[in-house]
């Protein structure tokens, strides 16, 4: 009896100990993760903002004078305040005086001036050709003089991270120091870059403490996801349909668009300087261009060609604050047919292709060979346009050949920028028929030019956006498809990303062109769910 | 000794003229390639570029100068020992090659040794069992392996051993998230296994098939028949009469495979995200980074030449007949 009691007591206490131990162990298991591994397709060439690092995104390691929020509206970052002179030429920035670089040195106005002057001299990807000078007046004031009013200057500033003048040398791009939310730790070329959280970041230390960015092709990245070795992986519309346990796919809206240019000039036997013929007698008719625009079922192309990882595109900048929402059109095959019939295009000989005055509505659409997405989008669009009696022959050619043929034939192109001046280069008369691929269709319109110039020289962001929108559609004309229709926009590609369940990648702003780097621009907003 | 000096001298001239030809041909090929480097660079920026900015970028890439002028300025810099600066990475080409070559060398060396051992061993085995069941099966396997593209084989191996069985890492030369100083040699070797195995699969089939045929010829010869008559065993015959005779074709193939190894490593490195010259050269090619591409091409040509030269030197050591003919 006694022994039984003792044994029971012993047994019970052992059980209690065990359960206590189990309780003691459980907090360890639910410990909050604070590191992520991100697989992206392309490795940055440098981490030096003056040579292009972070251009179009946020530089992470460095901080910028102003930055975008997730709606792409500007907010102050390093800047405490800024003013612009009435002639639009002199910007005066006052910067915060509580910011230190991760090596402990203070960030001053002279670092800002040094950064801008260095970026201008680098002849790299940062366009500061219009900047005359940047001068630090005292520790917190920097005065920047421009040669002409430039409304996109703020956009440029939002992507140029400030580098420390005292620690800048030839090796800076491989071993940067900055004042951003993350600190650079190590870069092993073609393998990985390691960042850790900057605990002294002036906006509060980020939740994710350790970040490893690895570089692998999309196929390899999918394999890494299946093996559970990465938390986030950049993927493609083709691969994104594979379901992987423990991961979900996020389709991030991008302005990475595809559409074709249609020559607006008639073929009068003229040629450009390079000898390339100019003009096309079919597409120079606005009813042809608009009929194509209205006949295309964009949603269907996004669903079929891009596996649903795409959205209909109606302009070069859908979803951006400077986009005019009125550019959207509904697919309307009957309306397209009516446009053509009203203008006198009929299928008299019954071969399924309409003609007018003996001219058949047949055009070529060329795309850079090897680009399977452009090819598929062009083929699908050509198939749809067949229904209204217009024949489009799709052909893949080299970039050299595109340059020879783009002034006289349709070209499947892709643009998409986080900076609004792209619209200016795409549609200004001065840029028509240049070799830079922006305006091969030869679009020239005084009204549009007026809005574009006003937008480029506007003194406020609102004033600029107002004019960008009017350039697209002001109620009577514009670059939109219901306007002059020099472009038929078709789809915006989504940026397909695998994300491990339980990880929040924040509210991603609309991505520009680019293979994965835009993904990490809001790294400080990422967090693991508890 | 005299012979070696003479070989070095004649090879030196041959190599120099070859390198010159290689550089001219690759330069011409890049110049006529349909990729416009400036356009490629601008597309990768993802932002609009003003004509002034475009002019500056064109100026930086030097695309407006005539090709011949560009080539000669590159050549004169090269003669002074300067390989130039990579347009994409904005760093000296020599630095990039040095950095990447260490990784590639480890990969290629492992694959090379592996393919030699497997190929030669398998070839001997097949030759000794010619036309019997194990030989017939292995021969089929060798045919299949030598006709399958490396990158496809690499993907299959990746899916089976890294994704399915999880025995090996998914890629790279060291573990994800571990800093360079903390990586051990064992971790590096562990990461080398799959890529080097894939790469060796490419060339061992060739060596095995040639060795098999040569050994079969030797075993059919009259002196082997005589040896058999004297009562020598299978292994003794292989050791005394086979090895030296079948070594030469294997050696030739093994050293000639330097070129294939370089080509194959481009594929293998891309599949296994392995940081080496192979992935650098594909990046350079896709971006029309002329200095980097020319630098790597010259370097790999040199590498292959040296491989062939070593083979020639070794011939003399293994087969004294060749040495005598040379003298």
PDB file of C-alpha atoms in Angstrom, chain A residues 206-439:
ATOM      1  CA  UNK A 206      13.040  46.751 -39.673  1.00  0.00           C
ATOM      2  CA  UNK A 207      11.327  43.557 -38.459  1.00  0.00           C
ATOM      3  CA  UNK A 208      13.339  41.206 -40.672  1.00  0.00           C
ATOM      4  CA  UNK A 209      16.861  41.181 -39.255  1.00  0.00           C
ATOM      5  CA  UNK A 210      18.800  39.039 -41.707  1.00  0.00           C
ATOM      6  CA  UNK A 211      18.269  39.101 -45.444  1.00  0.00           C
ATOM      7  CA  UNK A 212      20.047  36.903 -47.951  1.00  0.00           C
ATOM      8  CA  UNK A 213      19.427  37.613 -51.605  1.00  0.00           C
ATOM      9  CA  UNK A 214      20.516  34.746 -53.855  1.00  0.00           C
ATOM     10  CA  UNK A 215      20.759  34.880 -57.637  1.00  0.00           C
ATOM     11  CA  UNK A 216      19.393  32.021 -59.685  1.00  0.00           C
ATOM     12  CA  UNK A 217      17.512  31.499 -62.929  1.00  0.00           C
ATOM     13  CA  UNK A 218      13.719  31.150 -62.678  1.00  0.00           C
ATOM     14  CA  UNK A 219      13.898  27.374 -63.228  1.00  0.00           C
ATOM     15  CA  UNK A 220      16.465  26.914 -60.482  1.00  0.00           C
ATOM     16  CA  UNK A 221      14.491  29.227 -58.201  1.00  0.00           C
ATOM     17  CA  UNK A 222      11.389  27.073 -58.602  1.00  0.00           C
ATOM     18  CA  UNK A 223      13.453  24.004 -57.709  1.00  0.00           C
ATOM     19  CA  UNK A 224      14.744  25.850 -54.640  1.00  0.00           C
ATOM     20  CA  UNK A 225      11.155  26.633 -53.635  1.00  0.00           C
ATOM     21  CA  UNK A 226      10.189  22.971 -54.056  1.00  0.00           C
ATOM     22  CA  UNK A 227      13.149  21.979 -51.902  1.00  0.00           C
ATOM     23  CA  UNK A 228      12.082  24.582 -49.323  1.00  0.00           C
ATOM     24  CA  UNK A 229      15.444  26.363 -49.395  1.00  0.00           C
ATOM     25  CA  UNK A 230      14.247  29.899 -50.109  1.00  0.00           C
ATOM     26  CA  UNK A 231      11.402  31.970 -48.648  1.00  0.00           C
ATOM     27  CA  UNK A 232      10.664  34.194 -51.618  1.00  0.00           C
ATOM     28  CA  UNK A 233      11.397  33.521 -55.275  1.00  0.00           C
ATOM     29  CA  UNK A 234      10.869  35.587 -58.384  1.00  0.00           C
ATOM     30  CA  UNK A 235       9.227  33.476 -61.076  1.00  0.00           C
ATOM     31  CA  UNK A 236       7.491  33.737 -64.430  1.00  0.00           C
ATOM     32  CA  UNK A 237       3.946  33.445 -65.752  1.00  0.00           C
ATOM     33  CA  UNK A 238       4.817  30.065 -67.276  1.00  0.00           C
ATOM     34  CA  UNK A 239       6.275  28.569 -64.095  1.00  0.00           C
ATOM     35  CA  UNK A 240       3.862  30.253 -61.693  1.00  0.00           C
ATOM     36  CA  UNK A 241       1.120  27.676 -62.264  1.00  0.00           C
ATOM     37  CA  UNK A 242       3.088  25.013 -60.347  1.00  0.00           C
ATOM     38  CA  UNK A 243       1.605  24.638 -56.875  1.00  0.00           C
ATOM     39  CA  UNK A 244       4.070  24.115 -54.051  1.00  0.00           C
ATOM     40  CA  UNK A 245       3.054  23.089 -50.517  1.00  0.00           C
ATOM     41  CA  UNK A 246       3.780  25.755 -47.934  1.00  0.00           C
ATOM     42  CA  UNK A 247       4.039  28.530 -50.505  1.00  0.00           C
ATOM     43  CA  UNK A 248       1.586  30.791 -52.233  1.00  0.00           C
ATOM     44  CA  UNK A 249       1.973  32.752 -55.436  1.00  0.00           C
ATOM     45  CA  UNK A 250       1.608  36.520 -55.375  1.00  0.00           C
ATOM     46  CA  UNK A 251       0.932  38.239 -58.675  1.00  0.00           C
ATOM     47  CA  UNK A 252       2.241  41.769 -58.234  1.00  0.00           C
ATOM     48  CA  UNK A 253       0.858  44.430 -60.524  1.00  0.00           C
ATOM     49  CA  UNK A 254       3.451  45.908 -62.813  1.00  0.00           C
ATOM     50  CA  UNK A 255       3.629  48.544 -65.508  1.00  0.00           C
ATOM     51  CA  UNK A 256       5.717  46.092 -67.539  1.00  0.00           C
ATOM     52  CA  UNK A 257       3.552  46.287 -70.645  1.00  0.00           C
ATOM     53  CA  UNK A 258       3.325  44.786 -74.112  1.00  0.00           C
ATOM     54  CA  UNK A 259       1.587  46.289 -77.087  1.00  0.00           C
ATOM     55  CA  UNK A 260       2.287  47.232 -80.665  1.00  0.00           C
ATOM     56  CA  UNK A 261       3.120  50.440 -82.437  1.00  0.00           C
ATOM     57  CA  UNK A 262       1.266  51.188 -85.662  1.00  0.00           C
ATOM     58  CA  UNK A 263       2.916  53.582 -88.142  1.00  0.00           C
ATOM     59  CA  UNK A 264       0.669  56.655 -88.364  1.00  0.00           C
ATOM     60  CA  UNK A 265       2.316  58.139 -91.467  1.00  0.00           C
ATOM     61  CA  UNK A 266       1.411  57.135 -95.038  1.00  0.00           C
ATOM     62  CA  UNK A 267       4.042  55.518 -97.238  1.00  0.00           C
ATOM     63  CA  UNK A 268       5.174  58.312 -99.535  1.00  0.00           C
ATOM     64  CA  UNK A 269       8.394  56.642-100.524  1.00  0.00           C
ATOM     65  CA  UNK A 270      10.410  58.563 -97.933  1.00  0.00           C
ATOM     66  CA  UNK A 271      13.177  57.019 -95.921  1.00  0.00           C
ATOM     67  CA  UNK A 272      14.856  57.885 -92.639  1.00  0.00           C
ATOM     68  CA  UNK A 273      18.535  58.804 -92.405  1.00  0.00           C
ATOM     69  CA  UNK A 274      19.427  55.142 -91.895  1.00  0.00           C
ATOM     70  CA  UNK A 275      17.620  54.226 -95.119  1.00  0.00           C
ATOM     71  CA  UNK A 276      14.684  52.657 -93.298  1.00  0.00           C
ATOM     72  CA  UNK A 277      11.402  53.200 -95.187  1.00  0.00           C
ATOM     73  CA  UNK A 278       8.808  55.399 -93.485  1.00  0.00           C
ATOM     74  CA  UNK A 279       5.050  54.938 -93.326  1.00  0.00           C
ATOM     75  CA  UNK A 280       2.404  52.331 -93.983  1.00  0.00           C
ATOM     76  CA  UNK A 281      -0.658  52.928 -96.143  1.00  0.00           C
ATOM     77  CA  UNK A 282      -2.880  50.604 -94.125  1.00  0.00           C
ATOM     78  CA  UNK A 283      -2.107  51.677 -90.576  1.00  0.00           C
ATOM     79  CA  UNK A 284      -1.950  55.368 -91.430  1.00  0.00           C
ATOM     80  CA  UNK A 285      -5.758  55.227 -91.403  1.00  0.00           C
ATOM     81  CA  UNK A 286      -7.030  55.947 -87.923  1.00  0.00           C
ATOM     82  CA  UNK A 287     -10.062  53.646 -88.379  1.00  0.00           C
ATOM     83  CA  UNK A 288      -7.714  50.698 -88.943  1.00  0.00           C
ATOM     84  CA  UNK A 289      -5.712  51.473 -85.807  1.00  0.00           C
ATOM     85  CA  UNK A 290      -8.786  51.971 -83.666  1.00  0.00           C
ATOM     86  CA  UNK A 291     -10.569  48.935 -85.089  1.00  0.00           C
ATOM     87  CA  UNK A 292      -7.575  46.790 -84.081  1.00  0.00           C
ATOM     88  CA  UNK A 293      -7.617  48.356 -80.618  1.00  0.00           C
ATOM     89  CA  UNK A 294     -11.318  47.622 -80.128  1.00  0.00           C
ATOM     90  CA  UNK A 295     -11.226  44.123 -81.611  1.00  0.00           C
ATOM     91  CA  UNK A 296      -8.643  42.796 -79.145  1.00  0.00           C
ATOM     92  CA  UNK A 297      -9.969  40.937 -76.107  1.00  0.00           C
ATOM     93  CA  UNK A 298      -7.221  41.805 -73.632  1.00  0.00           C
ATOM     94  CA  UNK A 299      -8.540  39.761 -70.739  1.00  0.00           C
ATOM     95  CA  UNK A 300      -8.560  36.645 -72.890  1.00  0.00           C
ATOM     96  CA  UNK A 301      -4.935  37.175 -73.913  1.00  0.00           C
ATOM     97  CA  UNK A 302      -3.939  37.713 -70.279  1.00  0.00           C
ATOM     98  CA  UNK A 303      -5.736  34.517 -69.249  1.00  0.00           C
ATOM     99  CA  UNK A 304      -4.589  32.292 -72.070  1.00  0.00           C
ATOM    100  CA  UNK A 305      -1.118  33.548 -72.952  1.00  0.00           C
ATOM    101  CA  UNK A 306      -0.008  34.615 -69.491  1.00  0.00           C
ATOM    102  CA  UNK A 307      -1.845  31.943 -67.468  1.00  0.00           C
ATOM    103  CA  UNK A 308      -3.829  34.716 -65.785  1.00  0.00           C
ATOM    104  CA  UNK A 309      -0.650  36.447 -64.556  1.00  0.00           C
ATOM    105  CA  UNK A 310      -1.378  39.621 -66.464  1.00  0.00           C
ATOM    106  CA  UNK A 311      -3.926  42.387 -66.768  1.00  0.00           C
ATOM    107  CA  UNK A 312      -5.369  44.253 -69.728  1.00  0.00           C
ATOM    108  CA  UNK A 313      -3.253  47.273 -70.688  1.00  0.00           C
ATOM    109  CA  UNK A 314      -4.730  50.496 -71.982  1.00  0.00           C
ATOM    110  CA  UNK A 315      -1.713  52.793 -71.867  1.00  0.00           C
ATOM    111  CA  UNK A 316       2.005  52.868 -71.109  1.00  0.00           C
ATOM    112  CA  UNK A 317       1.405  53.657 -67.435  1.00  0.00           C
ATOM    113  CA  UNK A 318      -1.738  51.942 -66.136  1.00  0.00           C
ATOM    114  CA  UNK A 319      -2.133  52.264 -62.374  1.00  0.00           C
ATOM    115  CA  UNK A 320       0.422  55.035 -61.934  1.00  0.00           C
ATOM    116  CA  UNK A 321      -0.652  58.329 -60.293  1.00  0.00           C
ATOM    117  CA  UNK A 322      -0.067  60.093 -63.622  1.00  0.00           C
ATOM    118  CA  UNK A 323      -2.327  57.752 -65.595  1.00  0.00           C
ATOM    119  CA  UNK A 324      -5.658  58.933 -66.975  1.00  0.00           C
ATOM    120  CA  UNK A 325      -8.273  56.283 -66.062  1.00  0.00           C
ATOM    121  CA  UNK A 326     -10.383  57.330 -69.080  1.00  0.00           C
ATOM    122  CA  UNK A 327      -7.971  55.567 -71.451  1.00  0.00           C
ATOM    123  CA  UNK A 328      -9.756  52.279 -70.710  1.00  0.00           C
ATOM    124  CA  UNK A 329     -11.831  50.928 -73.596  1.00  0.00           C
ATOM    125  CA  UNK A 330     -14.218  47.975 -73.800  1.00  0.00           C
ATOM    126  CA  UNK A 331     -13.640  45.245 -76.361  1.00  0.00           C
ATOM    127  CA  UNK A 332     -16.310  45.841 -79.004  1.00  0.00           C
ATOM    128  CA  UNK A 333     -15.982  43.877 -82.227  1.00  0.00           C
ATOM    129  CA  UNK A 334     -19.208  45.332 -83.681  1.00  0.00           C
ATOM    130  CA  UNK A 335     -17.975  48.881 -83.110  1.00  0.00           C
ATOM    131  CA  UNK A 336     -14.666  47.962 -84.755  1.00  0.00           C
ATOM    132  CA  UNK A 337     -16.494  46.590 -87.796  1.00  0.00           C
ATOM    133  CA  UNK A 338     -18.655  49.699 -87.964  1.00  0.00           C
ATOM    134  CA  UNK A 339     -15.594  51.977 -87.883  1.00  0.00           C
ATOM    135  CA  UNK A 340     -14.151  50.103 -90.852  1.00  0.00           C
ATOM    136  CA  UNK A 341     -17.412  49.948 -92.824  1.00  0.00           C
ATOM    137  CA  UNK A 342     -18.085  53.674 -92.292  1.00  0.00           C
ATOM    138  CA  UNK A 343     -14.666  54.467 -93.728  1.00  0.00           C
ATOM    139  CA  UNK A 344     -15.338  52.340 -96.799  1.00  0.00           C
ATOM    140  CA  UNK A 345     -13.399  49.146 -95.972  1.00  0.00           C
ATOM    141  CA  UNK A 346     -15.321  46.120 -97.265  1.00  0.00           C
ATOM    142  CA  UNK A 347     -14.492  42.549 -98.151  1.00  0.00           C
ATOM    143  CA  UNK A 348     -15.503  42.685-101.826  1.00  0.00           C
ATOM    144  CA  UNK A 349     -13.694  39.573-103.084  1.00  0.00           C
ATOM    145  CA  UNK A 350     -14.819  37.380-100.185  1.00  0.00           C
ATOM    146  CA  UNK A 351     -11.346  36.197 -99.047  1.00  0.00           C
ATOM    147  CA  UNK A 352     -11.979  37.267 -95.441  1.00  0.00           C
ATOM    148  CA  UNK A 353      -9.739  40.339 -95.705  1.00  0.00           C
ATOM    149  CA  UNK A 354     -11.244  43.765 -96.150  1.00  0.00           C
ATOM    150  CA  UNK A 355      -9.991  46.198 -98.745  1.00  0.00           C
ATOM    151  CA  UNK A 356     -10.463  49.793 -99.847  1.00  0.00           C
ATOM    152  CA  UNK A 357      -9.553  51.228-103.243  1.00  0.00           C
ATOM    153  CA  UNK A 358      -7.743  48.012-104.085  1.00  0.00           C
ATOM    154  CA  UNK A 359      -5.604  48.089-100.927  1.00  0.00           C
ATOM    155  CA  UNK A 360      -5.928  45.029 -98.704  1.00  0.00           C
ATOM    156  CA  UNK A 361      -5.865  45.455 -94.899  1.00  0.00           C
ATOM    157  CA  UNK A 362      -2.773  43.319 -94.416  1.00  0.00           C
ATOM    158  CA  UNK A 363       0.133  44.267 -92.156  1.00  0.00           C
ATOM    159  CA  UNK A 364       3.214  42.670 -90.647  1.00  0.00           C
ATOM    160  CA  UNK A 365       3.892  42.713 -86.941  1.00  0.00           C
ATOM    161  CA  UNK A 366       7.532  42.132 -86.008  1.00  0.00           C
ATOM    162  CA  UNK A 367       8.966  41.242 -82.588  1.00  0.00           C
ATOM    163  CA  UNK A 368      12.486  40.492 -81.333  1.00  0.00           C
ATOM    164  CA  UNK A 369      12.940  36.789 -82.038  1.00  0.00           C
ATOM    165  CA  UNK A 370      13.495  34.686 -78.962  1.00  0.00           C
ATOM    166  CA  UNK A 371      11.051  36.664 -76.826  1.00  0.00           C
ATOM    167  CA  UNK A 372       8.340  34.048 -76.389  1.00  0.00           C
ATOM    168  CA  UNK A 373       5.963  36.299 -74.455  1.00  0.00           C
ATOM    169  CA  UNK A 374       5.932  38.949 -77.178  1.00  0.00           C
ATOM    170  CA  UNK A 375       5.516  36.269 -79.789  1.00  0.00           C
ATOM    171  CA  UNK A 376       2.548  34.672 -78.028  1.00  0.00           C
ATOM    172  CA  UNK A 377       0.859  38.006 -77.341  1.00  0.00           C
ATOM    173  CA  UNK A 378       1.277  39.073 -80.970  1.00  0.00           C
ATOM    174  CA  UNK A 379      -0.030  35.745 -82.317  1.00  0.00           C
ATOM    175  CA  UNK A 380      -3.077  35.836 -80.049  1.00  0.00           C
ATOM    176  CA  UNK A 381      -3.857  39.437 -81.014  1.00  0.00           C
ATOM    177  CA  UNK A 382      -3.459  38.636 -84.721  1.00  0.00           C
ATOM    178  CA  UNK A 383      -5.916  35.763 -84.348  1.00  0.00           C
ATOM    179  CA  UNK A 384      -8.500  38.028 -82.721  1.00  0.00           C
ATOM    180  CA  UNK A 385      -8.090  40.778 -85.294  1.00  0.00           C
ATOM    181  CA  UNK A 386      -8.751  38.301 -88.102  1.00  0.00           C
ATOM    182  CA  UNK A 387     -12.413  38.438 -87.107  1.00  0.00           C
ATOM    183  CA  UNK A 388     -12.792  42.034 -88.321  1.00  0.00           C
ATOM    184  CA  UNK A 389     -11.080  41.260 -91.619  1.00  0.00           C
ATOM    185  CA  UNK A 390      -7.601  42.598 -90.876  1.00  0.00           C
ATOM    186  CA  UNK A 391      -4.717  40.238 -91.436  1.00  0.00           C
ATOM    187  CA  UNK A 392      -1.601  40.556 -89.264  1.00  0.00           C
ATOM    188  CA  UNK A 393       1.412  38.413 -90.115  1.00  0.00           C
ATOM    189  CA  UNK A 394       3.610  37.911 -87.069  1.00  0.00           C
ATOM    190  CA  UNK A 395       7.338  37.586 -87.652  1.00  0.00           C
ATOM    191  CA  UNK A 396      10.306  37.320 -85.286  1.00  0.00           C
ATOM    192  CA  UNK A 397      13.388  39.283 -86.387  1.00  0.00           C
ATOM    193  CA  UNK A 398      16.614  40.650 -84.885  1.00  0.00           C
ATOM    194  CA  UNK A 399      16.834  44.072 -83.239  1.00  0.00           C
ATOM    195  CA  UNK A 400      18.890  45.278 -86.213  1.00  0.00           C
ATOM    196  CA  UNK A 401      16.116  44.293 -88.572  1.00  0.00           C
ATOM    197  CA  UNK A 402      13.513  45.859 -86.308  1.00  0.00           C
ATOM    198  CA  UNK A 403      15.399  49.143 -86.643  1.00  0.00           C
ATOM    199  CA  UNK A 404      15.154  48.856 -90.433  1.00  0.00           C
ATOM    200  CA  UNK A 405      11.458  47.987 -90.452  1.00  0.00           C
ATOM    201  CA  UNK A 406       9.920  49.690 -87.422  1.00  0.00           C
ATOM    202  CA  UNK A 407       8.993  52.956 -89.180  1.00  0.00           C
ATOM    203  CA  UNK A 408       6.846  51.125 -91.715  1.00  0.00           C
ATOM    204  CA  UNK A 409       5.514  48.058 -89.863  1.00  0.00           C
ATOM    205  CA  UNK A 410       3.840  47.217 -86.584  1.00  0.00           C
ATOM    206  CA  UNK A 411       6.269  46.281 -83.782  1.00  0.00           C
ATOM    207  CA  UNK A 412       5.459  44.348 -80.603  1.00  0.00           C
ATOM    208  CA  UNK A 413       7.133  46.478 -77.961  1.00  0.00           C
ATOM    209  CA  UNK A 414       7.327  46.634 -74.185  1.00  0.00           C
ATOM    210  CA  UNK A 415       7.781  49.581 -71.862  1.00  0.00           C
ATOM    211  CA  UNK A 416       6.823  50.396 -68.305  1.00  0.00           C
ATOM    212  CA  UNK A 417       8.533  52.854 -66.031  1.00  0.00           C
ATOM    213  CA  UNK A 418       8.183  54.122 -62.511  1.00  0.00           C
ATOM    214  CA  UNK A 419       9.036  57.614 -63.767  1.00  0.00           C
ATOM    215  CA  UNK A 420       6.475  59.549 -65.870  1.00  0.00           C
ATOM    216  CA  UNK A 421       8.888  61.074 -68.396  1.00  0.00           C
ATOM    217  CA  UNK A 422       8.625  57.847 -70.392  1.00  0.00           C
ATOM    218  CA  UNK A 423       5.354  59.233 -71.759  1.00  0.00           C
ATOM    219  CA  UNK A 424       7.245  62.290 -72.987  1.00  0.00           C
ATOM    220  CA  UNK A 425       9.779  60.234 -74.936  1.00  0.00           C
ATOM    221  CA  UNK A 426       7.111  57.922 -76.336  1.00  0.00           C
ATOM    222  CA  UNK A 427       4.925  60.615 -77.873  1.00  0.00           C
ATOM    223  CA  UNK A 428       6.812  63.874 -78.474  1.00  0.00           C
ATOM    224  CA  UNK A 429       7.039  65.011 -82.116  1.00  0.00           C
ATOM    225  CA  UNK A 430      10.751  65.715 -81.798  1.00  0.00           C
ATOM    226  CA  UNK A 431      11.355  62.049 -80.956  1.00  0.00           C
ATOM    227  CA  UNK A 432       9.412  60.719 -83.940  1.00  0.00           C
ATOM    228  CA  UNK A 433      11.278  58.262 -86.188  1.00  0.00           C
ATOM    229  CA  UNK A 434      14.443  58.198 -84.101  1.00  0.00           C
ATOM    230  CA  UNK A 435      16.459  55.024 -83.626  1.00  0.00           C
ATOM    231  CA  UNK A 436      15.734  54.908 -79.906  1.00  0.00           C
ATOM    232  CA  UNK A 437      12.558  52.769 -80.270  1.00  0.00           C
ATOM    233  CA  UNK A 438      10.370  55.265 -78.385  1.00  0.00           C
ATOM    234  CA  UNK A 439       8.351  56.724 -81.232  1.00  0.00           C
TER     235      UNK A 439
END
